[in-house]
Amino acid sequence: MATTSSMFMYSLTIQPPSAVTQAILGQFAGTKEQQIVTASGSRLTLHRPDPVQGKVSTILSHDVFGIIRSLAAFRLAGSTKDYIIIGSDSGRITIVEYIPAQNKFNRLHLETFGKSGVRRVIPGQYLAVDPKGRACAIASVEKNKLVYVLNRNAQAELTISSPLEAHKPQTLLFAMVGLDVGYENPIFAALEVDYAESDQDPTGQAYEEIEKSLVYYELDLGLNHVIRKWSDPVDRSASMLFQVPGGTDGPSGVLVCGEDNVTYRHSNQDAFRVAIPRRRGATEDPQRKRHIVAGVMHKMRGAFFFLLQSEDGDLFKVTFDMVEDDNGQATGEVRRLKIKYFDTVPAASSLCILKSGFLYVASETGNHHFYQFEKLGDDDDETEFDSDNFPADPAESYNPVYFHPRAAENVNLVESIDSLNPIIECKVANLTDDDAPQIYTICGTGARSTFRTLKHGLEASEIVESEIPGIPTAVWTTKHTRNDEYDAYIVLSFEDTGTLVLSIGETVEEVTDTGFLSSAPTLAVQQLGEDGLIQIHAKGIRHIRGDRRVNEWPAPQHRSIVAATTNERQVAVALSSGEIVYFEMDEDGSLAEYDEKREMSGTVTCLSLGEVPVGRVRSPFLAVGCDDSTVRILSLDPESTLENKSVQALTSAPSALLIMAMADSSSGGSTLYLHIGLFSGVYLRTVLDEITGELSDTRTRFLGPDKVKLFRVSVKSQSAVLALSSKPWLGYSDPQTKGFMLTPLNYVGLTWGWNFSSEQCVEGMVGIQGTTLRIFNIEKLTENLLQESIPLTYTPRHFVRHPEYPLFYVAQSDNNILSPETKSRLLTDSSVVNGDAAVLPPEEFGYSRGKGHWASCIQVVDPVTAKDTLQRIDLEENEAAVSIAAVSFSSQDDETFLVVGTGKDIVVSPRSSNGGFIHVYRFQEEGKELEFIHKTKVEEPPLALLGFQGRLLAGIGSNLRVYDLGMKQLLRKSQAEVVPNLIVGLQTQGSRIVVSDAQEGVVFVVYKFQENRLIPFVDDVVARWTTCTTMVDYETVAGGDKFGNLWLVRCPTKASEEADEDGSGAHLIHERSYLQGAPNRLALMCHFFTHDVPTSVQKTSLVTGGRDVLLWSGLQGTLGVLCPFVSREDVDFFQTLEQHLRTEDAPLAGRDHLIYRSYYVPVKGVIDGDLCERYALLSNDKKQMIAGELDRSVREIERKITDMRTRVAY
């Protein structure tokens, strides 16, 4: 990377892409349990479906820093573990295994076969595996196929052979699958087209007569080469192949799926063909043919079936009837093929059927679904169509068949897995007056579109909420004896009325005979020794023995206890005089007071003892916080009891302390930490040395304006810290990296909390809010962005926020969908041939299709109070909304209007339309309703609208126009042709306008008010296919393009100053244009390949008091930030770290990281934070080696990496 750049950004992903391109099923951990591996973008993710709870949880996500093009699972004969083969853009085949003990993917083989990049003739696009795990084939779109033989050596390790070639030039490949042939020579089936003749024939005759063939390639294991064994023409529209079970399970062969038909083919069997049933309904087009877009084959004992899905989402069950011999036993010969409607689920990119009776649907758009099979659709009254009624010859015609779609009967949705894919646009705003802003996105397509609010936090699920007489100040739970599994009592302390004890059983009820003193407020409760209980109150310590005998230790005269801390063997209390009294448990179970008291310099505000380490009799340290803003560590060793070990000065007095061991990524094991909460609302975490008691490596975080209280809780069988300030936070170790995370809980503000464990809720927490006692738990630690979604009607295109109220206006439109008007006309028309008029919910079944039709509307969304859509305005006459803006017009006393751009009869490709309109709406009822004022016809759809100096700026085709609001329509004030192709975006500051062109980057335009002229004065060097832009400052623009790049360009200072000079701008008009463009060129500051199409980018801050960052959203559901570096020193540090990680932690699929991030343009001025964060996952010796090279400690490096994230993002 050129260090000459004057601007450096740090790139981080805050929400990885959720669009699954492929999902595979297998026993990757080597156990009986099946897991799902998905590829989304460059991420390989392992999911564990839980059949008991019906949930899918993520175990591991790994960024391979390369484009994953294909995945396949295979297992060697006789083994119990599946391996993963990855076909990527690295020009190499990668074989990976999952190691459950370390929870990571381990690369076993990396074999290079060609150039890197996604190219036509480099294999990687198609991947097929022999079902018996003996070989795999990897192929390119054109010409090349390679077959690798897989085996195991004497040490039982997986081996891979040299590649065997099966190339055929001038051949296009459409699909490839491994045939199930039992233990005969492996065969791979491919759908191919030979285009040699049509390439030579200029008349186009050969192209019309071209044939698509099904070809078998056989791998001869004896001779070790591949031969082209059999070829036969198939339907020209065929695009997918599915393997039919063979050997003892079935007839072998393939299902060939084409337009409107599914055919069974095999080299030694007759062909059988069935039509794909079409939907019936008054609004359905009876002539529309369906394709199969996804499918899955499932084998059961002695039977198998296919589920194939059409583009509407309808699932069809395909089964085989076999010829029977004289004894009624099935032979290996097929008699007929049968198809029937099964159910409707969202259109999928992959389907997986689990042995436990579940169906995983990786949706093309929107949430992924996890279904349970209720039945297999054998005994219902759906019409079954068989191959006897259809000719096997693809050229012959037949009558189409129809079915009635219905609500799902065979599968039942058990979990919907949140997915933002595709994000059309996102905006950051703080509409709820929280500490941190929320992210508002529009995502999804068609009737499954949603408006989603994302906020940082963990989901807390409430179990109990009950009112209590009075306002409790604190709550504890305790067991009866040490060996109890669950808590027995909840103890509540009240400031004025004393203490209330509740017993936990089937119900929670008050008990009075526990030995607890109920007349005084409690300071601490603890289960001590084998069967004792301790209650500490202001006047003393009450020790309740197992046989209900009570020992009291009274506080000295004229002094009271102000702070206390306990564990199962030790007690320490602080008196109002500043003295500390320490007790330890004797052999006989009684508390013994240590002779000397230790006097502190100030008033003690808080104390903490750690848990007793396993195999020890005492915790070695006591932490004491005083109001002189210090924390002291005192030794509890018998030789040096209450001696000072270390001290730390703080910025404010400590309000809470907690010594606790937690998992630690730097040491690889667990480390003792001192957690400190301050009265100023700051939380600190320091490493406490277990031998010397020294404090080091402090990390701070501001939690809120209130003082911080800290409590030890258990979440997902790990120790965690619950920190309460103005809202609750949870500090825990990330399940994957073991790095420390501090995340707010999406829950009410609590005044006190404690761990809670009962039969109904094994790992929960109990808390107080006012007069309410609440019990809750946290189920997922892996997702720290919470989503709330509001359904929309059609695919959202753009949205805009009301300038004053917390409302959004979403412009939506869908192509080739019937509008409500057309639909109702068809439903009322009795002469429609296609009978019955049952209207199905479009969220599940989609809208009725109609070529050339558009359905479009504008919706008012309230994401804060109503959490719903308030109004919907449908557009008529085949108009489609393409842009939206809130504009205040000076001519109307600065009143804000909603302006919507539409296009009439738009054809997407090649682009054409019958003109466009600009609609103007007035806000009514505080923005909750829209009133239509008028619309203005323009020549083309206005793809970009923006308020500009009290007027409207519109990009119409390649023209930029300024409009003012008139009585009957908009009035054109000024116009200029400023870009070569098509304006797709506008940004403005002052009188400067940044115009984005669809394929020529951005142009800076200045508006001269006196002359009423728009003058372009600087444009870009590179033709960027712009998708989104934002102005970072007056001279710098950040943007994204449709190839997945993010970039920052800056206007030269001299050109910028000249453009802003007073006067008519004549000097700009007469300046000589350079290479048919503007006179000046933009300079590239930063460039980075993100592997997702950026759909929006904006400058914002995401955390309280955080720096401004660039937040971008990607089409596949990604959210990322670019954070500017402040110091040169940090840049050098991260640059060196990045270089070390590129070599020490080379990407899994064999892609070179630097070349990957420089896909189209060399990476410039951006450091990849996602790569730097992989440092925490390295082995200890690699960490030490890199730390040595950087001349830092491992802890210091990890702190710098986590600080980069926590300061600006989540």
Short mmCIF file of N, CA and C in Angstrom, two decimals, residues 126-176:
data_model
loop_
_atom_site.label_atom_id
_atom_site.label_comp_id
_atom_site.label_asym_id
_atom_site.label_seq_id
_atom_site.Cartn_x
_atom_site.Cartn_y
_atom_site.Cartn_z
N TYR A 126 -18.28 -24.76 -11.03
CA TYR A 126 -19.09 -25.96 -10.78
C TYR A 126 -18.26 -26.97 -10.01
N LEU A 127 -18.91 -27.63 -9.07
CA LEU A 127 -18.21 -28.60 -8.25
C LEU A 127 -19.13 -29.81 -8.09
N ALA A 128 -18.62 -31.01 -8.34
CA ALA A 128 -19.44 -32.22 -8.18
C ALA A 128 -18.61 -33.28 -7.50
N VAL A 129 -19.28 -34.08 -6.66
CA VAL A 129 -18.56 -35.08 -5.87
C VAL A 129 -19.20 -36.44 -6.10
N ASP A 130 -18.36 -37.45 -6.22
CA ASP A 130 -18.87 -38.83 -6.29
C ASP A 130 -19.50 -39.16 -4.93
N PRO A 131 -20.75 -39.69 -4.91
CA PRO A 131 -21.42 -39.93 -3.63
C PRO A 131 -20.64 -40.85 -2.68
N LYS A 132 -19.76 -41.69 -3.21
CA LYS A 132 -18.99 -42.59 -2.36
C LYS A 132 -17.65 -41.94 -1.95
N GLY A 133 -17.46 -40.65 -2.30
CA GLY A 133 -16.28 -39.92 -1.83
C GLY A 133 -14.97 -40.34 -2.47
N ARG A 134 -15.04 -40.89 -3.71
CA ARG A 134 -13.78 -41.35 -4.32
C ARG A 134 -13.15 -40.30 -5.22
N ALA A 135 -13.94 -39.33 -5.69
CA ALA A 135 -13.40 -38.34 -6.63
C ALA A 135 -14.26 -37.11 -6.61
N CYS A 136 -13.69 -35.99 -7.06
CA CYS A 136 -14.50 -34.78 -7.24
C CYS A 136 -14.10 -34.14 -8.55
N ALA A 137 -15.06 -33.45 -9.18
CA ALA A 137 -14.80 -32.76 -10.44
C ALA A 137 -15.03 -31.28 -10.23
N ILE A 138 -14.14 -30.46 -10.78
CA ILE A 138 -14.31 -29.00 -10.68
C ILE A 138 -14.23 -28.46 -12.11
N ALA A 139 -15.19 -27.60 -12.47
CA ALA A 139 -15.28 -27.20 -13.88
C ALA A 139 -15.48 -25.71 -14.01
N SER A 140 -15.15 -25.21 -15.21
CA SER A 140 -15.37 -23.80 -15.50
C SER A 140 -16.60 -23.66 -16.39
N VAL A 141 -17.02 -22.42 -16.63
CA VAL A 141 -18.19 -22.17 -17.47
C VAL A 141 -17.92 -22.65 -18.90
N GLU A 142 -16.67 -22.56 -19.32
CA GLU A 142 -16.34 -22.94 -20.68
C GLU A 142 -15.10 -23.82 -20.71
N LYS A 143 -15.14 -24.87 -21.47
CA LYS A 143 -13.99 -25.68 -21.86
C LYS A 143 -13.42 -26.62 -20.78
N ASN A 144 -13.03 -26.11 -19.62
CA ASN A 144 -12.16 -26.91 -18.75
C ASN A 144 -12.90 -27.66 -17.66
N LYS A 145 -12.53 -28.97 -17.49
CA LYS A 145 -13.02 -29.77 -16.37
C LYS A 145 -11.83 -30.53 -15.81
N LEU A 146 -11.70 -30.54 -14.50
CA LEU A 146 -10.62 -31.30 -13.87
C LEU A 146 -11.23 -32.29 -12.89
N VAL A 147 -10.69 -33.49 -12.85
CA VAL A 147 -11.17 -34.50 -11.90
C VAL A 147 -10.01 -34.86 -10.97
N TYR A 148 -10.28 -34.81 -9.67
CA TYR A 148 -9.28 -35.18 -8.67
C TYR A 148 -9.72 -36.47 -7.99
N VAL A 149 -8.80 -37.40 -7.80
CA VAL A 149 -9.10 -38.64 -7.08
C VAL A 149 -8.77 -38.43 -5.61
N LEU A 150 -9.71 -38.76 -4.73
CA LEU A 150 -9.51 -38.57 -3.29
C LEU A 150 -9.34 -39.94 -2.65
N ASN A 151 -8.38 -40.02 -1.72
CA ASN A 151 -8.12 -41.31 -1.08
C ASN A 151 -7.52 -41.07 0.29
N ARG A 152 -7.16 -42.17 0.99
CA ARG A 152 -6.45 -41.95 2.25
C ARG A 152 -5.16 -42.77 2.25
N ASN A 153 -4.14 -42.26 2.96
CA ASN A 153 -2.85 -42.95 2.98
C ASN A 153 -2.76 -43.85 4.21
N ALA A 154 -1.56 -44.41 4.45
CA ALA A 154 -1.39 -45.37 5.55
C ALA A 154 -1.69 -44.76 6.92
N GLN A 155 -1.46 -43.45 7.05
CA GLN A 155 -1.75 -42.78 8.34
C GLN A 155 -3.22 -42.35 8.42
N ALA A 156 -4.04 -42.81 7.50
CA ALA A 156 -5.46 -42.48 7.45
C ALA A 156 -5.69 -41.00 7.20
N GLU A 157 -4.71 -40.32 6.56
CA GLU A 157 -4.91 -38.90 6.21
C GLU A 157 -5.47 -38.82 4.80
N LEU A 158 -6.22 -37.76 4.54
CA LEU A 158 -6.82 -37.56 3.22
C LEU A 158 -5.74 -37.21 2.20
N THR A 159 -5.77 -37.87 1.05
CA THR A 159 -4.82 -37.50 -0.01
C THR A 159 -5.60 -37.09 -1.25
N ILE A 160 -4.94 -36.30 -2.10
CA ILE A 160 -5.59 -35.84 -3.34
C ILE A 160 -4.61 -36.07 -4.48
N SER A 161 -5.14 -36.54 -5.63
CA SER A 161 -4.24 -36.89 -6.74
C SER A 161 -3.92 -35.65 -7.57
N SER A 162 -3.08 -35.84 -8.58
CA SER A 162 -2.91 -34.78 -9.58
C SER A 162 -4.21 -34.71 -10.38
N PRO A 163 -4.52 -33.55 -10.98
CA PRO A 163 -5.79 -33.44 -11.71
C PRO A 163 -5.77 -34.23 -13.01
N LEU A 164 -6.92 -34.83 -13.33
CA LEU A 164 -7.09 -35.50 -14.62
C LEU A 164 -7.98 -34.60 -15.46
N GLU A 165 -7.59 -34.40 -16.73
CA GLU A 165 -8.30 -33.41 -17.54
C GLU A 165 -9.46 -34.05 -18.31
N ALA A 166 -10.56 -33.28 -18.42
CA ALA A 166 -11.67 -33.72 -19.28
C ALA A 166 -12.10 -32.49 -20.08
N HIS A 167 -11.13 -31.83 -20.72
CA HIS A 167 -11.42 -30.58 -21.42
C HIS A 167 -12.10 -30.84 -22.77
N LYS A 168 -12.96 -29.89 -23.15
CA LYS A 168 -13.52 -29.92 -24.51
C LYS A 168 -13.68 -28.47 -24.93
N PRO A 169 -12.92 -28.03 -25.93
CA PRO A 169 -12.97 -26.60 -26.29
C PRO A 169 -14.30 -26.23 -26.92
N GLN A 170 -14.61 -24.94 -26.85
CA GLN A 170 -15.83 -24.36 -27.44
C GLN A 170 -17.09 -25.06 -26.92
N THR A 171 -17.06 -25.38 -25.62
CA THR A 171 -18.21 -26.01 -24.99
C THR A 171 -18.60 -25.22 -23.76
N LEU A 172 -19.89 -24.88 -23.65
CA LEU A 172 -20.37 -24.18 -22.45
C LEU A 172 -21.03 -25.18 -21.52
N LEU A 173 -20.77 -25.02 -20.24
CA LEU A 173 -21.32 -25.94 -19.24
C LEU A 173 -22.41 -25.23 -18.46
N PHE A 174 -23.55 -25.91 -18.26
CA PHE A 174 -24.68 -25.30 -17.53
C PHE A 174 -24.87 -25.88 -16.14
N ALA A 175 -24.53 -27.16 -15.98
CA ALA A 175 -24.69 -27.80 -14.67
C ALA A 175 -23.87 -29.07 -14.66
N MET A 176 -23.46 -29.48 -13.46
CA MET A 176 -22.69 -30.72 -13.35
C MET A 176 -23.03 -31.38 -12.02
#
